[in-house]
Coordinates of C-alpha atoms and ligand atoms in Angstrom, one line a residue:
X1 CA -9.1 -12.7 -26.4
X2 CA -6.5 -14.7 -27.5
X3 CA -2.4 -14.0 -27.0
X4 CA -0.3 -12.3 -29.1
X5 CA 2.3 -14.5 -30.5
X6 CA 6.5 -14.0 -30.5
X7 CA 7.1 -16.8 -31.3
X8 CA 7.2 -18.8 -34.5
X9 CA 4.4 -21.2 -34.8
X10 CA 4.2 -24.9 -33.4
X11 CA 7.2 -26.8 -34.3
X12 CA 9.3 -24.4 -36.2
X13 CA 13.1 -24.2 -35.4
X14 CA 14.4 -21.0 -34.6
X15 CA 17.8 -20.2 -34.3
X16 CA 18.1 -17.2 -31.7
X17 CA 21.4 -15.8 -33.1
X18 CA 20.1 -13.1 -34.5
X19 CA 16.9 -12.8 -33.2
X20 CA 17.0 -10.6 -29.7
X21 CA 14.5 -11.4 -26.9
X22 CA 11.1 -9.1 -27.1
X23 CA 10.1 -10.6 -23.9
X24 CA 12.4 -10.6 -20.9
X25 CA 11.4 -11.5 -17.7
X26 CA 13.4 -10.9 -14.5
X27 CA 13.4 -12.6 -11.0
X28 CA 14.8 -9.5 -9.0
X29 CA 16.7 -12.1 -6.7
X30 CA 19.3 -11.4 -3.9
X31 CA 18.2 -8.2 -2.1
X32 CA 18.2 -9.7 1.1
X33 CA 22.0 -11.4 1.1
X34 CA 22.8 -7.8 -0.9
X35 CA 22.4 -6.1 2.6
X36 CA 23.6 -9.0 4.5
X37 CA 26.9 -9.0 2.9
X38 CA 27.3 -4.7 3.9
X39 CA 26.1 -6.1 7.3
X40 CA 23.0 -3.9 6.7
X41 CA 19.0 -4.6 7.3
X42 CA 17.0 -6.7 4.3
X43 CA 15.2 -3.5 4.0
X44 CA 17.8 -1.5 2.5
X45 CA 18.6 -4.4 -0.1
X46 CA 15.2 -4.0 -1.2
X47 CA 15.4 -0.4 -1.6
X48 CA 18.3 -0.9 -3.1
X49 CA 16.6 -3.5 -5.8
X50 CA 14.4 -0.4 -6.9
X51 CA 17.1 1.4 -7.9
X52 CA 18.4 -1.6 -9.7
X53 CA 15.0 -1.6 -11.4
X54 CA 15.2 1.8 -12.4
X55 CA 18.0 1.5 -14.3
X56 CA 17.2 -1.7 -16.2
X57 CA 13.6 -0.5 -16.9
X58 CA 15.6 2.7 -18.5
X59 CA 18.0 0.6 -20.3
X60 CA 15.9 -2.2 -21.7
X61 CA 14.0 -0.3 -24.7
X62 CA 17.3 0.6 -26.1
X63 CA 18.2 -3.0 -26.0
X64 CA 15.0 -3.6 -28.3
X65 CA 13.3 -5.1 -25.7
X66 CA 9.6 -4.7 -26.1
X67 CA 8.1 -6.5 -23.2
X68 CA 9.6 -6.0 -19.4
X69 CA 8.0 -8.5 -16.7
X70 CA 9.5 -8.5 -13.4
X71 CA 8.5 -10.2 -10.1
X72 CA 8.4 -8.0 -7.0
X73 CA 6.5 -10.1 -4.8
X74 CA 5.1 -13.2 -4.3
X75 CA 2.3 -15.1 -2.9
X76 CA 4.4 -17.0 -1.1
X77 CA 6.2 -13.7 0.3
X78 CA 3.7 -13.1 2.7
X79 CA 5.3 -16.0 4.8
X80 CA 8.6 -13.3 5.5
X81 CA 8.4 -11.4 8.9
X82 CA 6.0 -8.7 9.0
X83 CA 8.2 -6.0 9.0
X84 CA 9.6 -7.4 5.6
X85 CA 6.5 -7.9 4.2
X86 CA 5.6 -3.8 5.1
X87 CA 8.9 -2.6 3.4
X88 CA 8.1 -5.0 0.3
X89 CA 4.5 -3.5 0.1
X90 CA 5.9 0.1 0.2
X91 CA 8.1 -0.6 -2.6
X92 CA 5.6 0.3 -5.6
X93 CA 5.0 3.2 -4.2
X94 CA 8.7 4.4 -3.7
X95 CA 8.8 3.4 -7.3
X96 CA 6.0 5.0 -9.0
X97 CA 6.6 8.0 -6.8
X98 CA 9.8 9.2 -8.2
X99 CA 9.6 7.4 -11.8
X100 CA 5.4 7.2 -12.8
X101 CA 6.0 10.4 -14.4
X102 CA 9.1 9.7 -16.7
X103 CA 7.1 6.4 -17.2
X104 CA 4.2 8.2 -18.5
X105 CA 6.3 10.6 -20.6
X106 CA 8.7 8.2 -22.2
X107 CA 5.4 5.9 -23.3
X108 CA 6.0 3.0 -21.1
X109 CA 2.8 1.0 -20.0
X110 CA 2.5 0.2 -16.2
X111 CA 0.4 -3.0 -16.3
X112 CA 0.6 -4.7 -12.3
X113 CA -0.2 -8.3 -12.1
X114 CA -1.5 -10.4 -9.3
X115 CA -4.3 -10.4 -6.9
X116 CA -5.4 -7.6 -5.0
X117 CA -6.5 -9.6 -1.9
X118 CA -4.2 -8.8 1.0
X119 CA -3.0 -5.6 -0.3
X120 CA -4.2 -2.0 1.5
X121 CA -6.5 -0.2 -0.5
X122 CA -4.0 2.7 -1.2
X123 CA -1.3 0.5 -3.1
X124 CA -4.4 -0.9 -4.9
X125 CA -4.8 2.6 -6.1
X126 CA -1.4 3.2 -6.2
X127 CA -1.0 0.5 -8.5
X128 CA -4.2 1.3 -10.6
X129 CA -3.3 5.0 -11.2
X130 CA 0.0 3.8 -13.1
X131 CA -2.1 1.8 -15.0
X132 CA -4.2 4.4 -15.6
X133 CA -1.9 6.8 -16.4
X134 CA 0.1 4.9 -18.7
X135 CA -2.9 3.1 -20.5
X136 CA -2.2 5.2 -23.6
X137 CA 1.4 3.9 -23.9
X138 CA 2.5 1.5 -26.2
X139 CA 6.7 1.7 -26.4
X140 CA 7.6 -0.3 -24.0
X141 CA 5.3 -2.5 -21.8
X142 CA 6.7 -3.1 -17.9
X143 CA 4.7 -5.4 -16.3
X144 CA 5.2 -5.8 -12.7
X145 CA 4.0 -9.3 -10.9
X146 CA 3.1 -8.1 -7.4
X147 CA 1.2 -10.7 -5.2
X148 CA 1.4 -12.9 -8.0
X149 CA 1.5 -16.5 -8.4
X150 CA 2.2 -19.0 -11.2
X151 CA -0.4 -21.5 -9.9
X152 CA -3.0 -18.5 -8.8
X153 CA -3.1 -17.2 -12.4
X154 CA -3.5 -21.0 -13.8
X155 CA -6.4 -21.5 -11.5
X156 CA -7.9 -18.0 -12.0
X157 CA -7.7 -18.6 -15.9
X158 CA -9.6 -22.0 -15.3
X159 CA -12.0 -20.2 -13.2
X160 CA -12.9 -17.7 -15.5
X161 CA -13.3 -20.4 -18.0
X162 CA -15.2 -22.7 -15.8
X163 CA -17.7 -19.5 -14.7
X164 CA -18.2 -18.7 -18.8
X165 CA -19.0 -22.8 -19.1
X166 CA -21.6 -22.4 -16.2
X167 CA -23.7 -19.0 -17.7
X168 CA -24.1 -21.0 -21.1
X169 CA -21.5 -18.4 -22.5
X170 CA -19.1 -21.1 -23.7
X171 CA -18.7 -25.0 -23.9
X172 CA -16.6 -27.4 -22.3
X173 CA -15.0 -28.1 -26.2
X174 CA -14.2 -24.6 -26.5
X175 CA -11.2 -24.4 -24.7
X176 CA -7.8 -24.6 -26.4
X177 CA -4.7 -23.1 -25.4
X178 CA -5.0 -20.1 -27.1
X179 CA -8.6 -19.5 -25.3
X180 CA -6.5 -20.0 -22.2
X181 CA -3.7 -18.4 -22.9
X182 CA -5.8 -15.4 -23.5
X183 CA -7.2 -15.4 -19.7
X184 CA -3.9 -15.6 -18.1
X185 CA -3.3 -12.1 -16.2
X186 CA -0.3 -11.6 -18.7
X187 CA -2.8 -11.4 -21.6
X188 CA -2.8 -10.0 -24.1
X189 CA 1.2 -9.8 -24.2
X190 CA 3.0 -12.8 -25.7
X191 CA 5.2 -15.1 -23.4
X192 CA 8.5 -14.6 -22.5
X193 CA 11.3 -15.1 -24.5
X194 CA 13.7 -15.4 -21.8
X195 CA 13.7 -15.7 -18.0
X196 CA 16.2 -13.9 -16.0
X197 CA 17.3 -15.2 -12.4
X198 CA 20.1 -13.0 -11.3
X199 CA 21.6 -14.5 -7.4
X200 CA 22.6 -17.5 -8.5
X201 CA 19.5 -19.5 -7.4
X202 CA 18.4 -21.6 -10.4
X203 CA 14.3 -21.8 -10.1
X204 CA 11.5 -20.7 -11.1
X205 CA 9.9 -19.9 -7.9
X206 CA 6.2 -19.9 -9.0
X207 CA 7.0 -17.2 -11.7
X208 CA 5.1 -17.6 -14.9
X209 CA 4.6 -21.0 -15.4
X210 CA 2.6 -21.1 -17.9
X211 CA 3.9 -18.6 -19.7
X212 CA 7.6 -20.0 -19.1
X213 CA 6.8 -23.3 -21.7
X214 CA 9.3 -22.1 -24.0
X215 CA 10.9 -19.6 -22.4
X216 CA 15.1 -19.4 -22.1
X217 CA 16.0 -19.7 -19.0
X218 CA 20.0 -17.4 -17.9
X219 CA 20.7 -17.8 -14.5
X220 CA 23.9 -15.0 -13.6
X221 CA 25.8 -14.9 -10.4
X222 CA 25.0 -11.2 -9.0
X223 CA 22.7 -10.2 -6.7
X224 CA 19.5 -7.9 -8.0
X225 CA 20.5 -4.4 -6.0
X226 CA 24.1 -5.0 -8.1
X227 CA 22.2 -5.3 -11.5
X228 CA 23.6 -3.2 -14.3
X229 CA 22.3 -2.9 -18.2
X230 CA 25.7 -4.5 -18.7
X231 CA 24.5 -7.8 -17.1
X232 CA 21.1 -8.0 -19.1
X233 CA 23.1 -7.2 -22.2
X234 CA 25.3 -10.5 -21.1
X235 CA 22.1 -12.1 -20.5
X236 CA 20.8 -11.5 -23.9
X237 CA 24.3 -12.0 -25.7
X238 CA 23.9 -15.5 -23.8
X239 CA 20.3 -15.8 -25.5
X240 CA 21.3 -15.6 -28.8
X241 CA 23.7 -18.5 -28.7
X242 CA 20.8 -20.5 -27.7
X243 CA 19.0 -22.7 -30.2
X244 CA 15.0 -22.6 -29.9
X245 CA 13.9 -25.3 -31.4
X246 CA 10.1 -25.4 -29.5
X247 CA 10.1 -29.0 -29.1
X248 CA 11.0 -29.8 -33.2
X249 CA 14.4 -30.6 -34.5
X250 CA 16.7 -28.4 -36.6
X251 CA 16.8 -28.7 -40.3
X252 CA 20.1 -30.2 -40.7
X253 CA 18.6 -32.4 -38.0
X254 CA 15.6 -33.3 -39.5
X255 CA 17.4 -34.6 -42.6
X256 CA 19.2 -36.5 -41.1
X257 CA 16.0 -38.4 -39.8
X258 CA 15.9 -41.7 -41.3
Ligands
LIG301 C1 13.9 -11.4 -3.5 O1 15.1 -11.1 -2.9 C2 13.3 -10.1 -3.8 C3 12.1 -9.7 -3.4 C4 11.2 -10.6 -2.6 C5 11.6 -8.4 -3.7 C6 12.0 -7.9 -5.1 C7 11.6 -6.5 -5.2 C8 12.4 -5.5 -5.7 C9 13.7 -5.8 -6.2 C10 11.9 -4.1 -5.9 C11 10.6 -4.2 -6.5 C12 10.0 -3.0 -7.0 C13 8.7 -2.8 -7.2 C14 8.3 -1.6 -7.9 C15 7.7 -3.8 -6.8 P1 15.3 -11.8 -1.5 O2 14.8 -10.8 -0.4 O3 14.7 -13.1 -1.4 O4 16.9 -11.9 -1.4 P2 17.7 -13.1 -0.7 O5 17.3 -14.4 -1.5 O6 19.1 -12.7 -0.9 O7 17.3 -13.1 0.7

């Protein structure tokens, strides 16, 4: 199936100034030197960080934001200490325990993204009820990237492709980026529109790479657990000064092109 598409089609300028962002996507960064900084344990910066999702997730559909992607944990997070890695994995659940309902009811769709490998078979389910049980939602989509990788969705993508060339279901020529796009664990929601990094780190940290080709990037100096709607709104009021041009030139640009 191929992507839906937010954004204008190849080589169109777009000025952003009135144009919010549908798509926001948010590296929940600074958890960890949250709790460091109260002289408490990285644990409580990460429980902290849920309640700093909570709030944004309740805030964004009244900023006309239509898509919510946020990453929770890596593929390269299993590297923490074990005791880290526990308190990450337990996070969904203190999430979905206390908000899956209001989720439901308010017609948000839970969508989890990432591999299941590594993860214990009762956050699988965890993570599958609130799709489940949100399924029927169409409001506002929160997508939440949990054992995810950039690089692992690229290569699953090309293995799904490569496995449909090798049962005669499609040929080598078939492929374009839309076909691709289409197979990327994202699917079917369109890319963002802007990517969040609260913390002050400016990276990308294997987040969407694909799906970050044309993406805005807003780095802001606050650590995730001190995250407010106010912040995102900055974010987005930052967005819309922002000139999206998607690799053309503007039009007063373009005559001036000799
Ligand atoms: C990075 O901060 C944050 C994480 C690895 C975890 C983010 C997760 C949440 C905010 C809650 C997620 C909720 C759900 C439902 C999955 P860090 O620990 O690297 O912070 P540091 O850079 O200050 O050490």
């Amino acid at each position: 199936m191929a992507a839906l598409k937010n954004t204008p089609p190849a080589g169109a300028p777009a000025n952003a100034a009135e144009a919010r962002p549908l798509h926001v996507a948010i590296v929940m960064d600074g958890n960890g030197r949250w709790a460091k900084r109260r002289g408490l344990p990285r644990s409580l910066g990460h429980r902290a960080g849920v309640e700093a999702l909570k709030r944004i997730v309740e805030a964004a559909p009244q900023m006309n934001i239509r898509w919510l992607t946020v990453f929770g944990f890596s593929t390269e997070n299993w590297s923490r200490p074990a005791a880290e890695v526990a308190e990450l994995m337990a996070l969904p659940k203190r999430y979905f325990e206390t908000d899956l309902a209001r989720l439901e009811r308010e017609g948000v769709r839970v969508k989890v993204i990432g591999t299941d490998e590594g993860l214990s078979r009762d956050l699988v389910k965890i993570c599958r009820e609130a799709e489940t049980r949100t399924a029927k939602n169409d409001r506002f989509h929160l997508t939440v990237a949990f054992n995810y990788g950039g690089k692992a969705d690229i290569v699953a993508a090309a293995r799904k492709f490569a496995q449909a060339v090798a049962a005669g279901r499609a040929r080598p020529d078939d492929l374009t980026e839309d076909l691709f796009e289409g197979q990327l664990m994202t699917a079917p929601y369109p890319p963002p529109d802007l990517i969040v990094r609260p913390s002050g780190e400016q990276r990308l940290s294997n987040f969407l790479l694909w799906q970050a080709a044309y993406a805005e990037f807003i780095f802001q100096d606050v650590l995730w657990p001190d995250y407010s709607p106010a912040h995102l709104e900055a974010a987005i009021g930052e967005y819309q000064t922002r000139n999206r041009r998607y690799g053309a030139v503007a039009p007063d640009d373009a005559l001036a092109t000799g």
